[in-house]
Amino acid sequence: MTTIQKKPGIGQTNPIAHLTAEDLELIAKELDDIRQSVIDTRGERDARYIRRVIRTQRSIELGSRVVLLASLFPPAWVVGTAGLSIAKILENMEIGHNILHGQWDWMRDPKIHSTTWEWDSATPAAQWKHAHNELHHNFTNVIGKDNDLGYGIMRVDEDQAWHPMHLGQVGLNFLNALFFEYGIAAYDLEFRGAIARGKLKDPKFRREFKAVRAKIRRQVTKDYVVHPALSVLTGSFLSTMAANFTANTVRNLWSHSVIMCGHFPEGVQTFEKRSIDGETKPEWYVRQMLGSANISGSKLMHIMTGNLSHQIEHHLFPDLPSNRYGEIAPKVQDLFARYGLDYCARPLPQQVYSAWHKVVRLSLPNGWLDQTNARNLPAQLKRLYQMSTGGPKVRRALQARISQEQRRSLVEAA
Amino acid sequence: MLECMSSTLAPAARWRSRALKLAEAATTPLVPADFLDLFAPMRPGAELRGRVESIHPETPDAATLVIRPGADWSGHVPGQYVRVGVDVDGVRCWRAYSLTHGPRADGRISITVKAVPDGQVSPFLVRHTRPGTLLHLEQAAGEFVLPVPGPGESGGPDEHDRRMKLLFVTAGSGITPVIGMLRNLYPSTDTGVLHLPRSAAYDIVVLHVAPSAPDSIFAADLRGLESAGVIRLVARYDDEHGVLDLADLDALVPDLAERTTFACGPGGLLDAVAAHHEGRGLPLFTEQFRVTALVAGEGGTVSFDRAGVTVDCDGGRPILEQAEDAGVLMPSGCRMGICYQCVLPMREGVVRDLRTGELTTAVPGETAVGGVRIQTCINAAAGPCHLDH
Ligand SMILES: Cc1cc2nc3c(=O)[nH]c(=O)nc-3n(C[C@H](O)[C@H](O)[C@H](O)COP(=O)(O)OP(=O)(O)OC[C@H]3O[C@@H](n4cnc5c(N)ncnc54)[C@H](O)[C@@H]3O)c2cc1C
Ligand code: FES
């Protein structure tokens, strides 16, 4: 992948080159109208929806926690863990994420409001809102600005120079998936940046660090001390602990997958940092349209992903109630079609595969994975070894050769 | 004895607070109440709610809602009002309604709502609430209550002369707090109106003003009380008697000078009664149901600094309403400038009082450090403002 602006330079087409300024205006107008149509009809039906989801989630959580009091018995462990995983997923995705976006603020219910909600995650809501709503949603897919792409720890684009340390990013991404809530907390804290810039003593950092520490302490106490202790009577201390750890991990893996699917699969565009200087609203809209990918699937799938399966619609209108994304999706898709834009939507397994494939591909030098086959494997591995152990000069030279071979094979194929 | 009490109570209290801490640790980031609300939204300790039990039409556009309040309802004095939070089309709205019964033996409370044309809440309450609807409540409040006769003022042989002489002036739905007081004094049963000893202390005249008899809520109740001989009723219907002229007050209520007046209704009538009584030096208590004059100004942006939201406000509507429309959670009470529950500190900016047109300004460095406290329900923006909220 290459940023949309650099595509023509390497012989690819810029997917929005055919749009005139007038087209952009018209697209923006249509999107504004779609947004307004939802706002005009927002009401009791939507309020009932979110209340029902919250009630369901709490009932499942309560039921599962009760079942887990006897988690020593394997059937109870299985049922309780499954239930708790589902409850935690619902809580983070369809409920927490969307409430914190302010999607339900219009109800003026102080219990379901972005300024009062706290979620079942290591990162405090306030810090997440800043990092996610203000940074990620504004700078979506702008290389160097949107750290959600790879969380600043991965190579996410061919244009970023390859370095041997990137070989580790597959493992790193998997670790991040397992402990995703802590990854997010560290990321929201800008932990890496703070270390790099020696800002660990900065009062703002210290304050936020303390907030995260307190939140994590409460979360850990709940799942790994209080609930196991309550299960002690049935001798289920350890098994409840394991159940809670499993549920947290399942939730982490699931949300990591869904979020990777949102911006990482092939077909999603990235953008140059400079390209957003003085960006207009229509340009912003188009960046959101091309910078996101959807997951197609059943209603249940949409709810379990917090309707982030409608990532495109969510990025266009982050504060519309999530139950409406599915309703406006056909209109949005139709708009894409009419303006010759690619609406990136595939089933979950394909999107997950595509995203992971990209992580793997970018962990290797540009073109390496494409050019490798059973026959040349030993030679390619040797090259990789040389690039990984040699200095920048070696890397540049070998990279040039791989790229040249890749171009030649492309020409031959054509 | 005292020591023994505290030594048995203290451990109980300590256990209670420990259990509570444990429950909190088990439910964080939610609170135990979030789960208890699933089963028992009206339990002691819950946020105050009430369940509508029945709805009784009073006139074509008014209805009485009988509500079972949550366990923590601490009762009321007739004449007081309750703030009701209701989800209208999914949006939580709060309005004040007078309680139209004295404390009832069955513990229920009632409000009587008149549907205001184009109103957001009242038509919903009158036409769309159903038995079973859960409402949010606050504890009863309000100073518009009957004075309690002091010792010596009632009882004894010359009781009749010492009765407390009152005049109620009510217009339209302004009858509601008054009917609450009257029903409490003179309960009506199957066998007629009861004459209770405690009520003998009052001598009451009700001057009730309404556009027409059929529109008039509680007209039948008032007539019933009159025929039982416990009040004197002066009903004035605009279509029959013409619009009430306060110059006629002396003719309608000859012993006006001996009476203390309680007036309730929309602003226009209250202003007129107030002017009349002030001129004559007569005692007056009022309860207003809505803001009178609206003075539109220029408007401006209002920034809620802590919420991190900026709202573009026009100068014709209160900041409260426009901020709520923009999704900001705002404190509020009567929504008409009397209870001061909506007050927020303004650090910087200018606002205009919609009733008087008066400007209030806050300049950082000049005004108090905490800012100037303004009522958001009756002030509109008159320039860019920063509120600490
Ligand atoms: C202390 C107190 C006690 C009250 N007790 C009662 C009561 O017992 N019964 C009752 O029906 N109401 C009572 N009210 C009035 C009630 O709180 C609401 O203001 C009223 O129901 C209108 O609300 P709404 O949302 O329907 O109208 P809104 O949407 O708030 O207003 C819509 C329009 O109607 C106008 N309007 C508002 N109120 C009135 C009114 N009373 N008469 C005519 N026009 C109006 C507004 O200026 C506006 O133009 C009381 C108010 C207070 C402050
Ligand atoms: S809400 Fe009562 S004074 Fe403003």
Short mmCIF file of N, CA and C and ligand atoms in Angstrom, two decimals, chain B residues 81 95-100 111-123 173 176-177 217 266 287-291 294 321 334 336 338, ligand 1:
data_model
loop_
_atom_site.label_atom_id
_atom_site.label_comp_id
_atom_site.label_asym_id
_atom_site.label_seq_id
_atom_site.Cartn_x
_atom_site.Cartn_y
_atom_site.Cartn_z
N TYR B 81 -45.04 21.20 44.83
CA TYR B 81 -44.98 20.57 43.52
C TYR B 81 -43.90 19.50 43.50
N ARG B 95 -40.12 18.72 34.19
CA ARG B 95 -41.08 19.79 34.39
C ARG B 95 -41.64 19.69 35.81
N ALA B 96 -42.14 20.83 36.31
CA ALA B 96 -42.72 20.85 37.65
C ALA B 96 -44.23 20.70 37.56
N TYR B 97 -44.81 19.89 38.44
CA TYR B 97 -46.27 19.78 38.51
C TYR B 97 -46.72 19.78 39.96
N SER B 98 -47.79 20.54 40.22
CA SER B 98 -48.30 20.63 41.58
C SER B 98 -48.95 19.32 41.96
N LEU B 99 -48.85 18.97 43.23
CA LEU B 99 -49.46 17.74 43.73
C LEU B 99 -50.91 18.05 44.04
N THR B 100 -51.82 17.27 43.46
CA THR B 100 -53.23 17.65 43.54
C THR B 100 -54.01 16.87 44.60
N ILE B 111 -50.72 14.15 40.04
CA ILE B 111 -50.50 15.45 39.40
C ILE B 111 -51.58 15.61 38.34
N THR B 112 -51.93 16.84 38.05
CA THR B 112 -52.92 17.08 37.01
C THR B 112 -52.29 17.99 35.99
N VAL B 113 -52.24 17.49 34.78
CA VAL B 113 -51.49 18.19 33.74
C VAL B 113 -52.45 18.69 32.68
N LYS B 114 -52.24 19.93 32.28
CA LYS B 114 -53.01 20.46 31.16
C LYS B 114 -52.09 20.49 29.95
N ALA B 115 -52.58 19.92 28.85
CA ALA B 115 -51.75 19.89 27.65
C ALA B 115 -51.69 21.30 27.05
N VAL B 116 -50.49 21.87 27.06
CA VAL B 116 -50.29 23.19 26.48
C VAL B 116 -50.08 22.99 24.97
N PRO B 117 -50.79 23.75 24.13
CA PRO B 117 -50.59 23.57 22.69
C PRO B 117 -49.11 23.75 22.36
N ASP B 118 -48.56 22.91 21.53
CA ASP B 118 -47.14 22.96 21.14
C ASP B 118 -46.19 22.66 22.29
N GLY B 119 -46.71 22.28 23.43
CA GLY B 119 -45.82 21.96 24.55
C GLY B 119 -45.07 20.67 24.25
N GLN B 120 -43.87 20.58 24.82
CA GLN B 120 -43.08 19.39 24.59
C GLN B 120 -43.52 18.26 25.53
N VAL B 121 -43.76 18.61 26.77
CA VAL B 121 -43.98 17.57 27.78
C VAL B 121 -45.46 17.36 28.10
N SER B 122 -46.20 18.46 28.30
CA SER B 122 -47.55 18.28 28.83
C SER B 122 -48.46 17.46 27.90
N PRO B 123 -48.46 17.67 26.58
CA PRO B 123 -49.31 16.82 25.74
C PRO B 123 -48.92 15.36 25.83
N SER B 173 -54.80 26.17 34.81
CA SER B 173 -54.23 25.04 35.54
C SER B 173 -53.62 25.49 36.86
N THR B 176 -54.31 23.78 40.33
CA THR B 176 -53.80 22.49 40.82
C THR B 176 -53.24 22.51 42.25
N PRO B 177 -52.36 23.44 42.62
CA PRO B 177 -51.87 23.37 44.01
C PRO B 177 -53.00 23.66 45.00
N ILE B 217 -60.45 22.83 34.75
CA ILE B 217 -60.13 21.63 35.52
C ILE B 217 -60.69 21.78 36.92
N PRO B 266 -50.75 31.62 35.30
CA PRO B 266 -49.74 32.17 34.41
C PRO B 266 -49.35 33.59 34.81
N GLU B 287 -47.61 31.65 43.13
CA GLU B 287 -46.90 30.55 42.50
C GLU B 287 -47.09 30.74 41.01
N GLN B 288 -45.95 30.86 40.31
CA GLN B 288 -46.05 31.13 38.88
C GLN B 288 -45.77 29.85 38.10
N PHE B 289 -46.48 29.65 37.00
CA PHE B 289 -46.31 28.43 36.20
C PHE B 289 -45.44 28.64 34.98
N ARG B 290 -45.23 29.86 34.59
CA ARG B 290 -44.29 30.04 33.47
C ARG B 290 -43.79 31.47 33.41
N VAL B 291 -42.66 31.61 32.71
CA VAL B 291 -42.01 32.91 32.62
C VAL B 291 -42.89 33.86 31.82
N LEU B 294 -40.60 37.72 27.32
CA LEU B 294 -39.34 37.30 26.73
C LEU B 294 -38.75 38.46 25.95
N GLU B 321 -32.10 25.63 27.56
CA GLU B 321 -32.76 24.84 26.51
C GLU B 321 -31.83 24.53 25.36
N CYS B 334 -37.06 24.53 38.20
CA CYS B 334 -38.37 25.01 37.76
C CYS B 334 -38.37 25.46 36.31
N MET B 336 -37.94 28.33 35.21
CA MET B 336 -38.56 29.63 35.02
C MET B 336 -38.05 30.67 36.00
N ILE B 338 -37.13 30.57 39.32
CA ILE B 338 -37.46 30.75 40.73
C ILE B 338 -36.69 29.86 41.70
C1 LIG C 1 -44.09 25.30 40.38
C2 LIG C 1 -44.79 24.89 39.14
C3 LIG C 1 -45.95 24.12 39.23
C4 LIG C 1 -46.62 23.75 38.07
N1 LIG C 1 -47.74 23.00 38.18
C5 LIG C 1 -48.41 22.64 37.07
C6 LIG C 1 -49.59 21.85 37.15
O1 LIG C 1 -50.01 21.45 38.22
N2 LIG C 1 -50.24 21.52 36.03
C7 LIG C 1 -49.77 21.92 34.79
O2 LIG C 1 -50.41 21.59 33.78
N3 LIG C 1 -48.66 22.67 34.68
C8 LIG C 1 -47.96 23.03 35.79
N4 LIG C 1 -46.81 23.77 35.67
C9 LIG C 1 -46.31 24.08 34.33
C10 LIG C 1 -45.48 22.90 33.81
O3 LIG C 1 -44.30 22.77 34.56
C11 LIG C 1 -45.03 23.07 32.35
O4 LIG C 1 -44.43 24.31 32.18
C12 LIG C 1 -46.19 22.95 31.39
O5 LIG C 1 -46.76 21.66 31.51
C13 LIG C 1 -45.73 23.17 29.94
O6 LIG C 1 -44.72 22.28 29.61
P1 LIG C 1 -44.50 21.82 28.13
O7 LIG C 1 -43.24 21.06 28.08
O8 LIG C 1 -45.70 21.12 27.64
O9 LIG C 1 -44.37 23.16 27.32
P2 LIG C 1 -43.04 23.77 26.73
O10 LIG C 1 -42.59 22.91 25.62
O11 LIG C 1 -42.10 24.00 27.85
O12 LIG C 1 -43.60 25.14 26.20
C14 LIG C 1 -44.23 25.22 24.93
C15 LIG C 1 -44.96 26.54 24.76
O13 LIG C 1 -46.02 26.65 25.69
C16 LIG C 1 -45.90 27.81 26.48
N5 LIG C 1 -46.32 27.48 27.84
C17 LIG C 1 -45.55 26.87 28.77
N6 LIG C 1 -46.28 26.69 29.90
C18 LIG C 1 -47.50 27.20 29.67
C19 LIG C 1 -48.69 27.32 30.47
N7 LIG C 1 -48.72 26.86 31.75
N8 LIG C 1 -49.75 27.89 29.91
C20 LIG C 1 -49.73 28.33 28.63
N9 LIG C 1 -48.63 28.27 27.83
C21 LIG C 1 -47.54 27.71 28.35
C22 LIG C 1 -44.45 28.17 26.41
O14 LIG C 1 -44.22 29.55 26.57
C23 LIG C 1 -44.07 27.72 25.01
O15 LIG C 1 -44.38 28.70 24.07
C24 LIG C 1 -46.13 24.15 36.81
C25 LIG C 1 -44.98 24.91 36.75
C26 LIG C 1 -44.31 25.27 37.89
C27 LIG C 1 -43.06 26.07 37.77
#
